[in-house]
Amino acid sequence: MTMGNDAPFRTVIEPFRIHSVEPLRMTTAAHRAQKIEEAGYNLFQLHADDVLIDLLTDSGTGAMSRDQWAAIQHGDESYAGSPSFFIFRDAVQELFPFEHVIPTHQGRAAERILFQALCRPGMVVPSNTHFDTTRANIEYAGAEAVDLVIAEGHDPSVQHPFKGNMDTGRLEQLLTERGDAVPCVMMTVTNNSGGGQPVSMANLREVSQIAHRHGKPLFLDFCRFAENAWFIRQREEGYAEASVPDIVREMSALADGMTMSAKKDPMGNIGGWLALRDDALAAECSNLLILTEGFPTYGGLAGRDLEALAQGLREVVSHDYLRYRIRSTAYVVDALTELGIPCLQPAGGHAVYIDARAMLPHIPPLQFPGQSLAVALYEVGGIRSCEIGTVMFGRHPDGSEEPAAMDLVRLAIPRRTYTQSHMDYVIEVCERVLAAKDDLAGYRIVAEPPVLRHFTARFAPLT
Ligand SMILES: *Cc1c(COP(=O)(O)O)cnc(C)c1O
């Protein structure tokens, strides 16, 4: 035994300590049963005070650092030309060297502006897998959103290091057959709706070459760029010694622009941006921005938000942070797998995805097994998760209904927010639900809006 060397320990610790705490409210099973019924069995409709461990999303729910809170005090609220904008822009361009950086209040505002500028009815936009707001904004502009993830990306149990990769053969085919109707190619990095699975540098390079050969710009939906870069460093040949910032810059160099939800890897509670190379497109997007978001040096954000994001970008590329982040997600997946709960393999970056269709084979997809499991996790342990399956994707714009590719329940892990004992509790709640799984029933929808129904639909149990 040699002491004093840097041999890694089995325990990967949180590379921070707690500076300010928020109380959690304990609730009883009877209280939760009443609240979820009142919410129409829709977890989005709960009062967050009635949730114990909130794994609904990793979006905007992370803990900001001491240095981010300090940066907030530095915010300058000038309407035009705020120094905070330039601090923000420089931090963005340090990692993503695009000429034009347009702040927005969230990722979806960047998407709305980009697709309003690019899409017309009859067009088609390919991606590995469109995120739900991306798909909705493309469809709202009258275009079609097409998912071309590799076949492995559709099978929750198969192991593959880069399940977020695009099927480049199908991309080539789409561009050959319908190229005139394609305004751009998108790539979601990591692939959120496909299980937080990474995209390899090799695949991104190939997608970039194909898109550019057909004269199409490539845009990255780059919300989890740092987690993806860490996976490349861990799994892709030739990157073991590369720094995460260098990997991020190499990915950016392959694209013509990006959309960002700064509520993800940039460690913000709010924010986003659209970054572009093309001058004319950037000018058009800036004009659309002014219409609904604000002047181009704040874009719907306060100066203080821009400062917090600039600092968050410096923190998220830390290797110590990313080692902890990716390990803490894998910790939960490993424990659930050990219990016999079918999880999407391998572990993704920001979330654990339980394969509800495989866990609850007695509930057919059109009776929403993911919804059933998500409601049970809340009723049993006060855990709020998110169905990513037939509720979210099963209804088509023409009103028809069919099973989604997968019925998953996502336990998204907010950044730097919960400790290992919180996760041990989550694992124990899952174990209790597993023991009672044969008693879980499906659901039917009793009311739903025309788009993005998962946010507001009301359900009733089928008993
Ligand atoms: C969250 C997210 C978005 C949308 O961003 P908002 O900030 O929620 O509007 C777009 N794409 C992906 C991959 C996301 O995870």
Coordinates of C-alpha atoms and ligand atoms in Angstrom, one line a residue:
M1 CA 0.0 0.0 0.0
T2 CA 1.5 3.3 -1.1
M3 CA 0.2 6.4 0.6
G4 CA 0.3 9.8 -0.8
N5 CA -0.3 9.0 -4.4
D6 CA -3.2 9.9 -6.6
A7 CA -4.7 6.5 -7.1
P8 CA -8.5 7.1 -7.5
F9 CA -10.9 6.2 -4.6
R10 CA -14.0 4.1 -5.2
T11 CA -16.1 6.9 -3.7
V12 CA -16.6 9.8 -6.0
I13 CA -17.5 12.7 -3.7
E14 CA -19.5 15.8 -4.4
P15 CA -16.8 18.3 -5.3
F16 CA -18.5 21.1 -3.2
R17 CA -19.9 21.5 0.3
I18 CA -23.2 23.0 1.3
H19 CA -23.4 26.7 1.8
S20 CA -27.1 27.5 2.1
V21 CA -29.9 24.9 2.6
E22 CA -33.6 24.6 1.7
P23 CA -35.9 22.6 3.9
L24 CA -37.8 19.6 2.4
R25 CA -41.4 19.0 3.5
M26 CA -42.3 15.5 4.5
T27 CA -45.8 14.3 3.5
T28 CA -48.0 11.3 4.3
A29 CA -49.2 8.7 1.7
A30 CA -52.8 9.8 2.3
H31 CA -51.9 13.5 1.6
R32 CA -50.1 12.5 -1.6
A33 CA -53.0 10.3 -2.8
Q34 CA -55.3 13.3 -2.4
K35 CA -53.0 15.8 -4.1
I36 CA -52.3 13.6 -7.1
E37 CA -56.0 13.0 -7.6
E38 CA -56.7 16.7 -7.4
A39 CA -53.9 17.2 -10.0
G40 CA -55.7 14.9 -12.5
Y41 CA -52.8 12.4 -12.0
N42 CA -50.6 14.8 -13.9
L43 CA -47.3 15.5 -12.0
F44 CA -46.9 18.8 -13.7
Q45 CA -50.0 20.0 -11.9
L46 CA -48.8 19.4 -8.4
H47 CA -47.8 22.1 -6.0
A48 CA -44.1 21.6 -5.6
D49 CA -44.5 21.9 -1.8
D50 CA -46.2 18.5 -2.0
V51 CA -43.1 16.9 -3.6
L52 CA -40.3 15.5 -1.5
I53 CA -37.6 14.8 -4.1
D54 CA -38.2 16.6 -7.3
L55 CA -36.8 14.8 -10.3
L56 CA -39.3 16.2 -12.8
T57 CA -36.5 17.9 -14.7
D58 CA -32.9 19.1 -14.5
S59 CA -34.0 22.3 -16.2
G60 CA -33.3 25.4 -14.1
T61 CA -33.5 23.3 -10.9
G62 CA -29.7 23.2 -10.2
A63 CA -28.0 24.9 -7.3
M64 CA -26.0 28.0 -8.2
S65 CA -22.5 28.4 -6.8
R66 CA -21.2 31.0 -4.4
D67 CA -19.4 32.6 -7.3
Q68 CA -22.6 32.7 -9.4
W69 CA -24.5 34.4 -6.6
A70 CA -21.6 36.9 -6.3
A71 CA -21.8 37.5 -10.1
I72 CA -25.5 38.3 -9.8
Q73 CA -24.4 41.3 -7.6
H74 CA -22.3 42.4 -10.5
G75 CA -25.2 42.5 -12.9
D76 CA -25.7 45.8 -14.9
E77 CA -29.3 46.5 -15.9
S78 CA -28.7 48.9 -18.7
Y79 CA -31.3 48.5 -21.4
A80 CA -28.8 48.6 -24.2
G81 CA -25.1 47.7 -24.2
S82 CA -25.0 46.4 -20.7
P83 CA -21.4 45.3 -19.6
S84 CA -23.1 42.1 -18.4
F85 CA -24.0 41.3 -22.0
F86 CA -20.3 41.4 -23.1
I87 CA -19.2 39.3 -20.1
F88 CA -21.9 36.8 -21.1
R89 CA -21.0 36.9 -24.8
D90 CA -17.3 36.4 -24.2
A91 CA -18.0 33.4 -21.9
V92 CA -20.2 31.9 -24.6
Q93 CA -17.7 32.5 -27.4
E94 CA -14.9 31.1 -25.3
L95 CA -16.5 27.7 -25.7
F96 CA -18.7 28.2 -28.7
P97 CA -16.9 30.4 -31.2
F98 CA -19.9 31.6 -33.2
E99 CA -19.9 35.2 -34.5
H100 CA -23.4 36.1 -33.3
V101 CA -24.7 35.4 -29.8
I102 CA -28.4 36.3 -29.2
P103 CA -29.6 35.9 -25.6
T104 CA -33.1 34.5 -25.0
H105 CA -35.2 33.8 -21.9
Q106 CA -35.1 30.0 -22.5
G107 CA -34.1 27.5 -25.1
R108 CA -37.5 27.3 -26.7
A109 CA -37.4 31.1 -27.5
A110 CA -34.2 30.4 -29.5
E111 CA -35.9 27.5 -31.2
R112 CA -39.0 29.6 -32.0
I113 CA -36.9 32.4 -33.5
L114 CA -34.7 30.0 -35.5
F115 CA -37.5 28.0 -37.0
Q116 CA -39.7 31.0 -37.7
A117 CA -36.8 32.3 -39.8
L118 CA -36.0 29.0 -41.5
C119 CA -39.2 26.9 -41.8
R120 CA -42.1 27.1 -44.1
P121 CA -45.1 24.7 -44.5
G122 CA -44.1 21.5 -46.3
M123 CA -40.5 21.6 -45.1
V124 CA -38.8 18.9 -43.1
V125 CA -36.1 19.2 -40.3
P126 CA -34.1 16.1 -39.5
S127 CA -32.4 15.5 -36.1
N128 CA -31.1 12.5 -34.1
T129 CA -34.2 13.1 -31.9
H130 CA -36.0 16.4 -31.5
F131 CA -36.7 17.5 -28.0
D132 CA -40.4 18.1 -27.4
T133 CA -40.2 22.0 -27.6
T134 CA -38.1 21.7 -30.7
R135 CA -40.5 19.4 -32.4
A136 CA -43.5 21.7 -31.3
N137 CA -41.8 24.8 -32.7
I138 CA -41.0 23.1 -36.0
E139 CA -44.5 21.8 -36.3
Y140 CA -46.0 25.2 -35.3
A141 CA -44.0 26.7 -38.3
G142 CA -45.8 24.2 -40.5
A143 CA -42.8 21.9 -41.1
E144 CA -42.2 18.3 -40.2
A145 CA -39.8 17.1 -37.5
V146 CA -38.1 13.8 -38.3
D147 CA -36.0 11.7 -35.9
L148 CA -33.1 9.7 -37.4
V149 CA -31.3 8.3 -34.4
I150 CA -29.4 5.0 -34.9
A151 CA -31.3 1.8 -34.4
E152 CA -29.5 1.1 -31.1
G153 CA -31.0 4.4 -29.8
H154 CA -34.5 2.8 -29.9
D155 CA -33.6 -0.2 -27.8
P156 CA -33.4 0.6 -24.1
S157 CA -31.4 -2.5 -23.2
V158 CA -28.7 -2.6 -25.8
Q159 CA -25.3 -1.2 -24.8
H160 CA -23.6 1.3 -27.1
P161 CA -21.2 4.1 -26.2
F162 CA -23.0 6.7 -28.3
K163 CA -26.7 5.9 -28.6
G164 CA -27.4 9.5 -29.4
N165 CA -25.7 9.2 -32.8
M166 CA -27.6 10.0 -36.0
D167 CA -28.2 7.3 -38.6
T168 CA -26.1 8.9 -41.3
G169 CA -27.4 6.6 -44.0
R170 CA -31.0 7.7 -43.4
L171 CA -29.8 11.4 -43.3
E172 CA -28.1 11.0 -46.6
Q173 CA -31.2 9.4 -48.0
L174 CA -33.5 12.1 -46.7
L175 CA -31.3 14.8 -48.1
T176 CA -31.1 13.0 -51.5
E177 CA -34.8 12.4 -51.8
R178 CA -36.2 15.6 -50.2
G179 CA -33.2 17.9 -50.0
D180 CA -35.2 20.9 -51.5
A181 CA -37.5 20.8 -48.5
V182 CA -34.8 20.6 -45.8
P183 CA -33.8 24.1 -44.4
C184 CA -31.3 22.7 -41.9
V185 CA -30.1 19.7 -40.0
M186 CA -30.4 19.6 -36.2
M187 CA -28.4 17.5 -33.7
T188 CA -29.5 17.2 -30.0
V189 CA -26.4 16.9 -27.8
T190 CA -26.8 14.9 -25.5
N191 CA -30.0 13.3 -26.9
N192 CA -32.4 14.2 -24.1
S193 CA -35.6 12.4 -25.4
G194 CA -33.5 9.4 -26.4
G195 CA -32.2 8.9 -22.8
G196 CA -29.6 11.6 -22.4
Q197 CA -27.3 9.5 -24.6
P198 CA -24.2 11.2 -26.1
V199 CA -23.2 11.8 -29.7
S200 CA -19.7 10.9 -30.8
M201 CA -17.3 13.4 -32.4
A202 CA -17.0 11.0 -35.3
N203 CA -20.7 10.9 -35.9
L204 CA -21.0 14.7 -35.5
R205 CA -18.2 15.1 -38.0
E206 CA -19.9 12.8 -40.5
V207 CA -23.3 14.6 -40.1
S208 CA -21.6 17.9 -40.6
Q209 CA -19.9 16.7 -43.8
I210 CA -23.2 15.2 -45.2
A211 CA -25.2 18.4 -44.3
H212 CA -22.6 20.7 -45.8
R213 CA -22.2 18.6 -49.0
H214 CA -26.0 19.1 -49.5
G215 CA -25.6 22.8 -48.8
K216 CA -27.5 22.6 -45.5
P217 CA -26.5 24.3 -42.2
L218 CA -26.1 22.2 -39.1
F219 CA -27.4 23.5 -35.8
L220 CA -26.7 21.9 -32.4
D221 CA -29.3 21.8 -29.7
F222 CA -26.4 21.9 -27.3
C223 CA -28.1 22.0 -23.9
R224 CA -25.8 19.3 -22.4
F225 CA -22.6 20.0 -24.2
A226 CA -20.4 19.5 -21.2
E227 CA -21.9 16.1 -20.2
N228 CA -21.5 15.0 -23.9
A229 CA -17.9 16.2 -24.0
W230 CA -17.2 14.2 -20.9
F231 CA -18.6 11.1 -22.5
I232 CA -16.4 11.7 -25.6
R233 CA -13.4 12.0 -23.3
Q234 CA -14.3 8.8 -21.5
R235 CA -15.4 6.7 -24.5
E236 CA -14.0 7.9 -27.8
E237 CA -10.6 7.0 -29.0
G238 CA -8.2 9.8 -29.1
Y239 CA -9.9 12.1 -26.5
A240 CA -8.7 10.6 -23.2
E241 CA -6.2 13.4 -22.8
A242 CA -8.2 16.2 -24.3
S243 CA -9.8 18.9 -22.1
V244 CA -13.5 19.3 -22.0
P245 CA -13.4 23.0 -23.3
D246 CA -11.3 21.8 -26.3
I247 CA -13.8 19.0 -27.1
V248 CA -16.6 21.5 -26.9
R249 CA -14.8 23.9 -29.3
E250 CA -14.1 21.0 -31.7
M251 CA -17.8 20.1 -31.7
S252 CA -18.8 23.7 -32.3
A253 CA -16.4 24.1 -35.2
L254 CA -18.5 21.4 -37.0
A255 CA -21.7 23.4 -36.8
D256 CA -23.2 26.6 -38.1
G257 CA -24.9 27.6 -35.0
M258 CA -26.6 26.4 -31.8
T259 CA -29.6 26.8 -29.6
M260 CA -29.2 26.6 -25.9
S261 CA -31.3 26.2 -22.8
A262 CA -29.0 27.8 -20.2
K263 CA -31.2 26.0 -17.5
K264 CA -29.2 22.9 -18.3
D265 CA -25.4 22.7 -18.4
P266 CA -24.8 26.5 -18.1
M267 CA -26.0 26.1 -14.5
G268 CA -28.7 28.8 -14.7
N269 CA -32.1 29.0 -13.2
I270 CA -33.3 30.8 -16.4
G271 CA -31.8 31.7 -19.7
G272 CA -30.8 30.6 -23.2
W273 CA -29.3 31.7 -26.4
L274 CA -29.1 31.3 -30.1
A275 CA -25.6 31.5 -31.7
L276 CA -25.0 31.8 -35.4
R277 CA -22.2 32.2 -37.9
D278 CA -24.3 33.6 -40.8
D279 CA -24.7 37.4 -40.7
A280 CA -27.9 37.7 -42.6
L281 CA -29.7 34.9 -40.6
A282 CA -28.4 36.5 -37.4
A283 CA -29.8 39.9 -38.4
E284 CA -33.2 38.3 -39.2
C285 CA -33.2 36.5 -35.9
S286 CA -32.3 39.6 -34.0
N287 CA -35.3 41.4 -35.5
L288 CA -37.6 38.5 -34.4
L289 CA -36.0 38.7 -31.0
I290 CA -36.9 42.3 -30.6
L291 CA -40.5 41.5 -31.4
T292 CA -41.1 39.3 -28.4
E293 CA -37.9 38.9 -26.3
G294 CA -36.2 42.2 -26.0
F295 CA -33.2 44.2 -27.2
P296 CA -30.4 42.0 -28.5
T297 CA -28.1 42.8 -25.5
Y298 CA -30.5 41.2 -23.0
G299 CA -33.0 39.2 -24.9
G300 CA -35.6 38.6 -22.2
L301 CA -33.0 38.2 -19.4
A302 CA -31.8 40.6 -16.6
G303 CA -28.2 41.7 -16.7
R304 CA -27.7 39.7 -13.5
D305 CA -28.9 36.5 -15.2
L306 CA -26.3 37.0 -17.9
E307 CA -23.6 37.3 -15.3
A308 CA -24.7 34.1 -13.5
L309 CA -24.6 32.2 -16.8
A310 CA -21.1 33.4 -17.7
Q311 CA -19.9 32.1 -14.4
G312 CA -21.9 28.8 -14.8
L313 CA -20.1 28.2 -18.1
R314 CA -16.8 28.4 -16.4
E315 CA -17.8 25.9 -13.7
V316 CA -19.6 23.3 -15.8
V317 CA -16.5 22.3 -17.8
S318 CA -14.6 21.4 -14.6
H319 CA -13.4 17.8 -14.9
D320 CA -14.0 17.3 -11.2
Y321 CA -17.6 18.4 -11.5
L322 CA -18.2 16.3 -14.6
R323 CA -16.7 13.2 -13.0
Y324 CA -19.0 13.5 -10.0
R325 CA -22.0 14.4 -12.2
I326 CA -21.8 11.5 -14.6
R327 CA -20.9 9.0 -11.7
S328 CA -23.8 10.1 -9.6
T329 CA -26.3 9.3 -12.4
A330 CA -24.6 5.9 -13.1
Y331 CA -24.8 5.2 -9.3
V332 CA -28.6 5.2 -9.4
V333 CA -28.8 3.3 -12.7
D334 CA -26.4 0.6 -11.3
A335 CA -28.5 0.2 -8.1
L336 CA -31.8 0.0 -9.9
T337 CA -30.4 -2.5 -12.4
E338 CA -29.2 -4.6 -9.5
L339 CA -32.7 -4.6 -8.1
G340 CA -34.0 -5.9 -11.5
I341 CA -35.6 -2.6 -12.6
P342 CA -35.1 -2.2 -16.3
C343 CA -33.2 1.0 -17.0
L344 CA -32.1 2.5 -20.2
Q345 CA -28.5 1.4 -20.7
P346 CA -25.9 2.7 -20.5
A347 CA -26.6 5.4 -17.9
G348 CA -27.1 8.8 -19.6
G349 CA -25.7 12.1 -18.3
H350 CA -28.5 14.1 -16.6
A351 CA -31.1 11.5 -15.8
V352 CA -32.1 7.9 -15.1
Y353 CA -34.6 6.4 -17.5
I354 CA -36.7 3.5 -16.3
D355 CA -38.2 1.4 -19.1
A356 CA -41.8 1.4 -17.9
R357 CA -43.0 -0.7 -20.9
A358 CA -40.6 -3.5 -19.9
M359 CA -41.3 -3.1 -16.2
L360 CA -45.1 -3.1 -16.6
P361 CA -45.8 -5.4 -19.5
H362 CA -49.4 -5.8 -18.4
I363 CA -50.2 -2.2 -19.2
P364 CA -50.4 -1.6 -23.0
P365 CA -48.7 1.5 -24.4
L366 CA -52.0 3.3 -25.1
Q367 CA -52.8 3.0 -21.4
F368 CA -49.6 4.9 -20.6
P369 CA -47.4 2.6 -18.5
G370 CA -44.9 5.5 -18.0
Q371 CA -47.7 7.6 -16.5
S372 CA -48.7 4.7 -14.2
L373 CA -45.1 4.3 -12.9
A374 CA -44.6 8.0 -12.5
V375 CA -47.8 8.4 -10.4
A376 CA -46.8 5.3 -8.3
L377 CA -43.3 6.8 -7.5
Y378 CA -45.1 9.9 -6.2
E379 CA -47.8 8.1 -4.3
V380 CA -45.3 5.8 -2.6
G381 CA -42.4 8.1 -1.9
G382 CA -43.2 11.7 -2.9
I383 CA -40.8 11.5 -5.9
R384 CA -41.7 13.5 -8.9
S385 CA -40.5 12.1 -12.2
C386 CA -41.5 12.7 -15.8
E387 CA -43.2 10.4 -18.4
I388 CA -41.3 10.4 -21.7
G389 CA -43.4 8.1 -23.9
T390 CA -46.8 7.8 -25.3
V391 CA -48.3 10.6 -23.2
M392 CA -45.6 13.0 -24.5
F393 CA -45.2 11.8 -28.1
G394 CA -48.2 9.5 -28.8
R395 CA -50.5 12.0 -30.4
H396 CA -49.8 13.3 -33.9
P397 CA -50.7 16.8 -35.2
D398 CA -53.6 15.2 -37.2
G399 CA -55.1 14.0 -33.9
S400 CA -54.3 10.3 -34.4
E401 CA -52.7 8.3 -31.6
E402 CA -50.1 5.5 -31.6
P403 CA -47.5 4.2 -29.1
A404 CA -44.3 6.2 -28.9
A405 CA -41.0 4.5 -29.7
M406 CA -40.4 3.9 -26.0
D407 CA -42.3 4.3 -22.7
L408 CA -39.8 5.7 -20.3
V409 CA -40.0 7.4 -16.9
R410 CA -37.2 10.0 -16.5
L411 CA -35.7 10.7 -13.1
A412 CA -33.8 13.9 -14.0
I413 CA -31.1 14.8 -11.6
P414 CA -30.8 18.5 -10.8
R415 CA -27.2 19.8 -10.8
R416 CA -25.5 20.0 -7.4
T417 CA -28.8 19.8 -5.6
Y418 CA -29.3 16.4 -4.0
T419 CA -26.9 14.2 -2.0
Q420 CA -26.1 10.5 -2.2
S421 CA -28.5 9.8 0.7
H422 CA -31.4 11.4 -1.3
M423 CA -30.5 9.1 -4.1
D424 CA -30.4 6.1 -1.8
Y425 CA -33.9 7.0 -0.7
V426 CA -35.0 7.2 -4.4
I427 CA -33.6 3.8 -5.0
E428 CA -35.5 2.4 -1.9
V429 CA -38.8 3.9 -3.2
C430 CA -38.3 2.3 -6.6
E431 CA -37.7 -1.0 -4.8
R432 CA -41.0 -0.7 -3.0
V433 CA -42.9 0.2 -6.3
L434 CA -41.2 -2.8 -8.0
A435 CA -42.6 -5.1 -5.3
A436 CA -46.1 -3.9 -6.0
K437 CA -45.8 -3.5 -9.8
D438 CA -48.4 -6.1 -10.7
D439 CA -51.1 -4.0 -8.9
L440 CA -50.4 -0.9 -11.0
A441 CA -53.1 0.0 -13.5
G442 CA -53.1 2.0 -16.7
Y443 CA -54.6 5.4 -17.3
R444 CA -56.8 7.1 -19.8
I445 CA -56.8 10.8 -20.7
V446 CA -60.0 12.7 -19.8
A447 CA -58.9 16.2 -21.1
E448 CA -56.0 17.4 -23.2
P449 CA -54.8 20.5 -25.1
P450 CA -54.0 20.4 -28.9
V451 CA -50.2 20.5 -28.4
L452 CA -47.6 19.6 -25.7
R453 CA -50.4 17.7 -23.9
H454 CA -48.2 16.2 -21.2
F455 CA -48.0 19.5 -19.3
T456 CA -51.8 20.0 -18.8
A457 CA -53.7 16.8 -19.7
R458 CA -55.9 15.2 -17.0
F459 CA -55.9 11.5 -16.4
A460 CA -58.1 8.9 -14.7
P461 CA -56.9 5.5 -13.5
L462 CA -58.3 2.4 -15.3
T463 CA -59.4 0.2 -12.5
Ligands
LIG1 C1 -34.7 21.9 -22.2 C2 -34.4 21.6 -23.6 C3 -34.9 22.5 -24.6 C4 -35.8 23.7 -24.3 O1 -35.2 24.6 -23.4 P1 -36.1 25.5 -22.4 O2 -35.1 26.3 -21.7 O3 -36.8 24.5 -21.5 O4 -37.1 26.3 -23.2 C5 -34.5 22.2 -25.9 N1 -33.8 21.1 -26.2 C6 -33.3 20.3 -25.2 C7 -32.5 19.1 -25.6 C8 -33.6 20.5 -23.9 O5 -33.2 19.6 -23.0

